[in-house]
PDB file of C-alpha atoms in Angstrom:
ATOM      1  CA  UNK A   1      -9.417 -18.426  -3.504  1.00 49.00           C
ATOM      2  CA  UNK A   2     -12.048 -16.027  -2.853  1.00 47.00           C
ATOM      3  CA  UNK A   3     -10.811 -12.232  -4.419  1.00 48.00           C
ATOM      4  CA  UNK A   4     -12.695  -9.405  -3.097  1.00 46.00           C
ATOM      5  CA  UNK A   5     -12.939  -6.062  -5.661  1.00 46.00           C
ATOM      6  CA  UNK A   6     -13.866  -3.249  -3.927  1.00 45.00           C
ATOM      7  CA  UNK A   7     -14.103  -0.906  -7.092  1.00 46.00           C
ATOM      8  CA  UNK A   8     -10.601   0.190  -6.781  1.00 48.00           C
ATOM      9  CA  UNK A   9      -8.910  -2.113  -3.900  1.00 50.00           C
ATOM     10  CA  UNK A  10      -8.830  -5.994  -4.856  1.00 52.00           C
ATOM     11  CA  UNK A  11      -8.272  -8.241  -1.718  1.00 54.00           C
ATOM     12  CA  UNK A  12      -7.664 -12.152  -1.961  1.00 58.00           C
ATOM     13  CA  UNK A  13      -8.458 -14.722   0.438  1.00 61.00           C
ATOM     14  CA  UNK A  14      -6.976 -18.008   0.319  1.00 62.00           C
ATOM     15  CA  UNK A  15      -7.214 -20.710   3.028  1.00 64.00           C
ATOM     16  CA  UNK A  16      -3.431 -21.549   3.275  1.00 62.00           C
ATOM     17  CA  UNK A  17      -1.423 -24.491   4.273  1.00 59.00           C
ATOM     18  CA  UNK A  18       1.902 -23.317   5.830  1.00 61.00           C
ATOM     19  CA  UNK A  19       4.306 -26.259   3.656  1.00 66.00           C
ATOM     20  CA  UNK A  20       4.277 -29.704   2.128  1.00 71.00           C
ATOM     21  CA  UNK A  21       6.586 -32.248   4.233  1.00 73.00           C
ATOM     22  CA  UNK A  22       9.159 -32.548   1.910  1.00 76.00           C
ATOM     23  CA  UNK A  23       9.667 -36.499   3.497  1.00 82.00           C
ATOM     24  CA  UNK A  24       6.102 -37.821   2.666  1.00 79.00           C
ATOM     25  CA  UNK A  25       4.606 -35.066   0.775  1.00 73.00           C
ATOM     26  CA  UNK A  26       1.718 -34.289   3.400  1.00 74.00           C
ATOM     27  CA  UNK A  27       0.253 -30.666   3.707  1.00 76.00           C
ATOM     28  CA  UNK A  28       1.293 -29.157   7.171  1.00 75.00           C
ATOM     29  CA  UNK A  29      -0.585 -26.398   8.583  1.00 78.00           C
ATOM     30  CA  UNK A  30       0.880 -23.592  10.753  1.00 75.00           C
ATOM     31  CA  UNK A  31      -1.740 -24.876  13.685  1.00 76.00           C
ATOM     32  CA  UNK A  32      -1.805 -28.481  13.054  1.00 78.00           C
ATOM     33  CA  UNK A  33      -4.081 -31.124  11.824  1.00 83.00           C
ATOM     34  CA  UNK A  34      -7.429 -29.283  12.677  1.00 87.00           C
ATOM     35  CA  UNK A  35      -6.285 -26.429  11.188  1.00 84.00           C
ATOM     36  CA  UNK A  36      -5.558 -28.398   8.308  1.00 85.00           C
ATOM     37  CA  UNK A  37      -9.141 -29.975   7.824  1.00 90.00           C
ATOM     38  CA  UNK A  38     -10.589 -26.265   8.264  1.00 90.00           C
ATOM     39  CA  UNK A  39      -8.631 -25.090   5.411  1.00 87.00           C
ATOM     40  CA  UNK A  40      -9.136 -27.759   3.305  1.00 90.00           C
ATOM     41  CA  UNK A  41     -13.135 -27.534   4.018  1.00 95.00           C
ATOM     42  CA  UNK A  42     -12.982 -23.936   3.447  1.00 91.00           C
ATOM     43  CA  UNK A  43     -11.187 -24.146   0.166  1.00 90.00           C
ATOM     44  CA  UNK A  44     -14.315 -26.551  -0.847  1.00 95.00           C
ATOM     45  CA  UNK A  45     -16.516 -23.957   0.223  1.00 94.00           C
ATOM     46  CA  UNK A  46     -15.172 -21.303  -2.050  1.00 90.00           C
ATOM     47  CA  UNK A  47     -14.809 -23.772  -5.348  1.00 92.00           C
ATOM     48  CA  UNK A  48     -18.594 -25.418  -4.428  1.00 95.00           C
ATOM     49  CA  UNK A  49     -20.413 -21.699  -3.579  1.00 92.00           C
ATOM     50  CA  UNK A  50     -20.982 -20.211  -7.341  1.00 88.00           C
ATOM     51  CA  UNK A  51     -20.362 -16.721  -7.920  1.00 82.00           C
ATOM     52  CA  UNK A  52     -17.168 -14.930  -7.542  1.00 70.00           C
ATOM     53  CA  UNK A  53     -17.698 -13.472  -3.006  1.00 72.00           C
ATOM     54  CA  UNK A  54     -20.609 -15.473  -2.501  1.00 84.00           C
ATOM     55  CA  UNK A  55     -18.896 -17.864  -0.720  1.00 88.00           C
ATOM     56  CA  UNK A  56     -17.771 -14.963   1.924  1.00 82.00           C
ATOM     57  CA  UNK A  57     -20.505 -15.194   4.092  1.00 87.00           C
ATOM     58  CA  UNK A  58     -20.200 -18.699   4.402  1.00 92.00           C
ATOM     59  CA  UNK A  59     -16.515 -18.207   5.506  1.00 89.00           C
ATOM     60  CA  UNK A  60     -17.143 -15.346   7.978  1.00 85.00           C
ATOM     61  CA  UNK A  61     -20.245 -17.297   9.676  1.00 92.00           C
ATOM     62  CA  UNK A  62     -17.854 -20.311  10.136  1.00 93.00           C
ATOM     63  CA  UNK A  63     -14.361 -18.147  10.926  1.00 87.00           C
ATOM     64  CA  UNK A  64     -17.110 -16.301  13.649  1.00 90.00           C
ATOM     65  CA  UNK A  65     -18.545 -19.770  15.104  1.00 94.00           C
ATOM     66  CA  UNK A  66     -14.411 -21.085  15.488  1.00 91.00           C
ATOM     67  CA  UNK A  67     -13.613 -18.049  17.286  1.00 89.00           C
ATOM     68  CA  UNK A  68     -16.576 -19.023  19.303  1.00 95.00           C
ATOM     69  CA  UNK A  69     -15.014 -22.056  20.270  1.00 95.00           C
ATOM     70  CA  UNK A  70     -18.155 -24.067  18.520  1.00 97.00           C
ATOM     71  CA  UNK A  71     -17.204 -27.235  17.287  1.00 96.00           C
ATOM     72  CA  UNK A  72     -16.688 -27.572  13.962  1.00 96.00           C
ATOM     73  CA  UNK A  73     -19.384 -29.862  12.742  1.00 97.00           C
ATOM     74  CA  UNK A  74     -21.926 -27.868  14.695  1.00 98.00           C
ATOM     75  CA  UNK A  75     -20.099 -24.608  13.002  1.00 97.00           C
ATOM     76  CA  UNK A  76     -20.583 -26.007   9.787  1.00 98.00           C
ATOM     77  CA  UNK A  77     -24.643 -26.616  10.513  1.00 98.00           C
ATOM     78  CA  UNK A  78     -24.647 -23.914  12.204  1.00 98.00           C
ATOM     79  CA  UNK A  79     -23.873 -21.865   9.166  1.00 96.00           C
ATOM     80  CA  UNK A  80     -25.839 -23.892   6.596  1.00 98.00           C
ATOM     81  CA  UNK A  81     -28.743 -23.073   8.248  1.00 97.00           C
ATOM     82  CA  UNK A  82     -28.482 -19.597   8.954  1.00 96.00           C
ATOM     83  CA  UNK A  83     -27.393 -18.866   5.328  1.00 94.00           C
ATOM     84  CA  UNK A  84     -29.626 -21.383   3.489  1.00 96.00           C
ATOM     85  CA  UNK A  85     -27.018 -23.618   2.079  1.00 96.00           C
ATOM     86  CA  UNK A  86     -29.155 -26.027  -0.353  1.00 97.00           C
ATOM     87  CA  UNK A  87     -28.370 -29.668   0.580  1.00 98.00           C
ATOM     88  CA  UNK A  88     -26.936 -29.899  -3.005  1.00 98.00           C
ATOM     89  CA  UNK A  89     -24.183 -27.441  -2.375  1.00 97.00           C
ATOM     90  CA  UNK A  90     -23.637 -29.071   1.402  1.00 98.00           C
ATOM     91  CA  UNK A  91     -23.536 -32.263  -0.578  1.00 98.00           C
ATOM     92  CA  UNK A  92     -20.869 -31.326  -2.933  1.00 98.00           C
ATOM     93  CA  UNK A  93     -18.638 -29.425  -0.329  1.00 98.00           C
ATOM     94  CA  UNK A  94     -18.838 -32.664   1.331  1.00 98.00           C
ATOM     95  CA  UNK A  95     -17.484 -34.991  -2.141  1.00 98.00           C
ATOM     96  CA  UNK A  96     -14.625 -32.171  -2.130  1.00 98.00           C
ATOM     97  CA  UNK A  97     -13.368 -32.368   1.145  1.00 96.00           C
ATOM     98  CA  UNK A  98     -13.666 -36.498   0.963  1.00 96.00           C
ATOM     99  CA  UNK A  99     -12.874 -37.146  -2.428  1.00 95.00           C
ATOM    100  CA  UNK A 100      -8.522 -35.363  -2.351  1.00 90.00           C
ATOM    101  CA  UNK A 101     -10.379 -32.278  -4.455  1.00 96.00           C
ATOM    102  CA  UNK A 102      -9.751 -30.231  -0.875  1.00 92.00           C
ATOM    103  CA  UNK A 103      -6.172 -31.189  -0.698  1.00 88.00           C
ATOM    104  CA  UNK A 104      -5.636 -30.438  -4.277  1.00 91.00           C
ATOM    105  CA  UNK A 105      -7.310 -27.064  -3.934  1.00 89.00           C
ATOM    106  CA  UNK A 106      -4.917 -26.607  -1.237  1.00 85.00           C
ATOM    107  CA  UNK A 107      -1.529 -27.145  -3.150  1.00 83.00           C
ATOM    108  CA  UNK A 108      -2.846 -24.691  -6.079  1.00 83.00           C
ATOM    109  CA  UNK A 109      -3.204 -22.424  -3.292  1.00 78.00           C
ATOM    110  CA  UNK A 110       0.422 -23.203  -1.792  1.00 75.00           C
ATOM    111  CA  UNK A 111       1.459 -22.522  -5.182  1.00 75.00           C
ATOM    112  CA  UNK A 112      -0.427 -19.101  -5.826  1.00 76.00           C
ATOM    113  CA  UNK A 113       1.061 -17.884  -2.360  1.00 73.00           C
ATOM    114  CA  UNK A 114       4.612 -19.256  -3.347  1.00 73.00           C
ATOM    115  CA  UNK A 115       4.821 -17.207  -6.475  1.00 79.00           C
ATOM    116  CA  UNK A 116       3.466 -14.129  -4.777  1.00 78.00           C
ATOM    117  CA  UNK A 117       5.846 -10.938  -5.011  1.00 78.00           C
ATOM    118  CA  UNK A 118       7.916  -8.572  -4.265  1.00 83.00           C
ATOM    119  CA  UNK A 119       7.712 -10.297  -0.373  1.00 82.00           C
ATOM    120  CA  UNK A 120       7.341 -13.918   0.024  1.00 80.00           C
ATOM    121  CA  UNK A 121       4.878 -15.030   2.497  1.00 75.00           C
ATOM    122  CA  UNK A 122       6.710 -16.734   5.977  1.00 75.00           C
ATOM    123  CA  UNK A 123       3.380 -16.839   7.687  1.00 71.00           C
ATOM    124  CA  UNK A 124      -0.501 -17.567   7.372  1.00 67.00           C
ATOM    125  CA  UNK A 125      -2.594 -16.079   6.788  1.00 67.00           C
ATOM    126  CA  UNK A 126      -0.818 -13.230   4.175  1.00 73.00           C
ATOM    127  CA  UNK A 127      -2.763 -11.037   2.518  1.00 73.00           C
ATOM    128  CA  UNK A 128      -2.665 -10.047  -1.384  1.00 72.00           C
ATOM    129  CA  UNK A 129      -3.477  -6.245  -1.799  1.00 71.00           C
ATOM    130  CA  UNK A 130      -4.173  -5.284  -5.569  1.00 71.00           C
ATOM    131  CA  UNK A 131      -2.074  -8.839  -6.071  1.00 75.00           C
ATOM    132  CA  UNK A 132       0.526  -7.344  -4.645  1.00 79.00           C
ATOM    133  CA  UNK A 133       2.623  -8.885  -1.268  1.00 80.00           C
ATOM    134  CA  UNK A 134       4.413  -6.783   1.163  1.00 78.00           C
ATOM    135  CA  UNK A 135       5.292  -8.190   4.432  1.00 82.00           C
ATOM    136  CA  UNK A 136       4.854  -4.208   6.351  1.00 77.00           C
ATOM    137  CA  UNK A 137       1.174  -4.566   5.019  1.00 74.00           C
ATOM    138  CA  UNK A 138       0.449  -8.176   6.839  1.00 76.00           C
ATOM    139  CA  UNK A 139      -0.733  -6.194  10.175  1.00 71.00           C
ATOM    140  CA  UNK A 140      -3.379  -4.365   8.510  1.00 67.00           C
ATOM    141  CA  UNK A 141      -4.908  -7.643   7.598  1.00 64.00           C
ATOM    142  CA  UNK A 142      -6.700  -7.172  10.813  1.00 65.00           C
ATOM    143  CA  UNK A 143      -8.779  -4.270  10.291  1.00 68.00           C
ATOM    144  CA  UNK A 144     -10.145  -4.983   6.926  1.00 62.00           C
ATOM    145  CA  UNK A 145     -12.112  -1.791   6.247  1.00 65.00           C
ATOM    146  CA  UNK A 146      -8.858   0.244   6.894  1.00 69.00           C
ATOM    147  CA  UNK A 147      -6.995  -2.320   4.542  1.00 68.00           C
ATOM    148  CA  UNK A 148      -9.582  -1.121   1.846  1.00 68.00           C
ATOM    149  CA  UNK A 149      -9.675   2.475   2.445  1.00 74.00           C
ATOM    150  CA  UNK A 150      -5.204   2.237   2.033  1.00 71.00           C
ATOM    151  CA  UNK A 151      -5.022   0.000  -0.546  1.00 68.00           C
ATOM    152  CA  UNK A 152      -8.029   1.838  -2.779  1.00 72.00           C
ATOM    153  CA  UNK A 153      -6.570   3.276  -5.969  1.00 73.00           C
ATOM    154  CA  UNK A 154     -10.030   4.746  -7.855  1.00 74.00           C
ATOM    155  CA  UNK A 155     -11.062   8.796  -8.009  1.00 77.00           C
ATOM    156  CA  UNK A 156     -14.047   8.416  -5.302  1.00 76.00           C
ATOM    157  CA  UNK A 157     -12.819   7.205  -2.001  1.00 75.00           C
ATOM    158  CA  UNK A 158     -15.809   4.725  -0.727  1.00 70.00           C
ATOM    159  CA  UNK A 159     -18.234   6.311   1.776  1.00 69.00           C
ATOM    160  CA  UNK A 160     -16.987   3.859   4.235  1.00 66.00           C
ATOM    161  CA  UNK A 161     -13.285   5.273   4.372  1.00 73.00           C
ATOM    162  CA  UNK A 162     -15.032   9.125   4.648  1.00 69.00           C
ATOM    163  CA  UNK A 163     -17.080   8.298   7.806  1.00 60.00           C
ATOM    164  CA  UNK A 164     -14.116   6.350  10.116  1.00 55.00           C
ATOM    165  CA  UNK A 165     -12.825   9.048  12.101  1.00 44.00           C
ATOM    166  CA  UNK A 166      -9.461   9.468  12.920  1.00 36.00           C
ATOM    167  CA  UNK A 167      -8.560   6.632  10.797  1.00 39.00           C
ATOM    168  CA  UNK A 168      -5.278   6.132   9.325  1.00 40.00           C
ATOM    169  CA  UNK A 169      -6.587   5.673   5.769  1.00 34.00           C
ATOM    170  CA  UNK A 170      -4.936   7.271   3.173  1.00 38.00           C
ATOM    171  CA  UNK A 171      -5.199   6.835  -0.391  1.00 37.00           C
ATOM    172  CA  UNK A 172      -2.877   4.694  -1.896  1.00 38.00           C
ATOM    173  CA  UNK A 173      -1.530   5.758  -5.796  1.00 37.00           C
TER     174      UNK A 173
END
């Protein structure tokens, strides 16, 4: 899990597997096996990249280059190389995705997002605002920088929120 602290606002990002097949114990993702592998490789990502959002980039340059439709080995490259990703940190992303780490990583995550309250997640991705889960907040997962200016609870409102115009940013005590 990657948690974001804005000052004030604290947002979590988790790559999230939708249920465990309760026959055979497999992870199922909301989009199917791909999906799956991405999440699992992402989760890698953010235990193998030290410090607490410096995996973020990483994450955004790949999420960016899937949107693209780029595959995603040449995604993955792709990304290495424009963020200078040492081949020791590409090597050990690659032991955890291999090696079941990535699939455990993934059920401690299931488990974080199953004990999340007051609302209980019934999609992916759900977002975590302050560690706190409300299913009328999920929508605003999609403008992030609104997300922050709403959820913010500090005395100085971050220059961000003061310069979007017309936003519908309000501060949240």
């Amino acid at each position: 899990m990657v948690t974001l602290e804005y000052r004030s606002a604290l947002l979590a990002f988790c790559p999230q597997i939708l249920h465990i097949d309760p026959i055979n114990g497999t992870i199922v993702c909301q989009h199917g096996r791909e999906e799956c592998m991405i999440n699992r490789f992402e989760s890698c990502v953010i235990a193998t990249i030290p410090g607490r959002n410096a995996p973020l980039p990483y994450i955004y340059c790949l999420e960016k280059q899937i949107a693209a439709r780029t595959k995603f080995e040449d995604a993955v490259n792709k990304c290495y190389r424009t963020l200078k990703i040492s081949k020791q940190i590409q090597n050990a992303i690659n032991v955890c995705v291999v090696s079941g780490l990535g699939d455990r990583l993934q059920l401690a995550a299931a488990k974080r997002t199953d004990q999340i309250y007051p609302d209980k997640h019934d999609h992916v991705p759900w977002m975590l605002f302050s560690n706190v889960s409300l299913a009328r907040a999920q929508s605003i997962q999609y403008s992030l920088p609104s997300s922050i200016c709403q959820w913010y609870n500090g005395d100085k409102m971050p220059r961000a929120c003061n310069q979007m115009e017309h936003s519908s940013c309000v501060k949240n005590n």
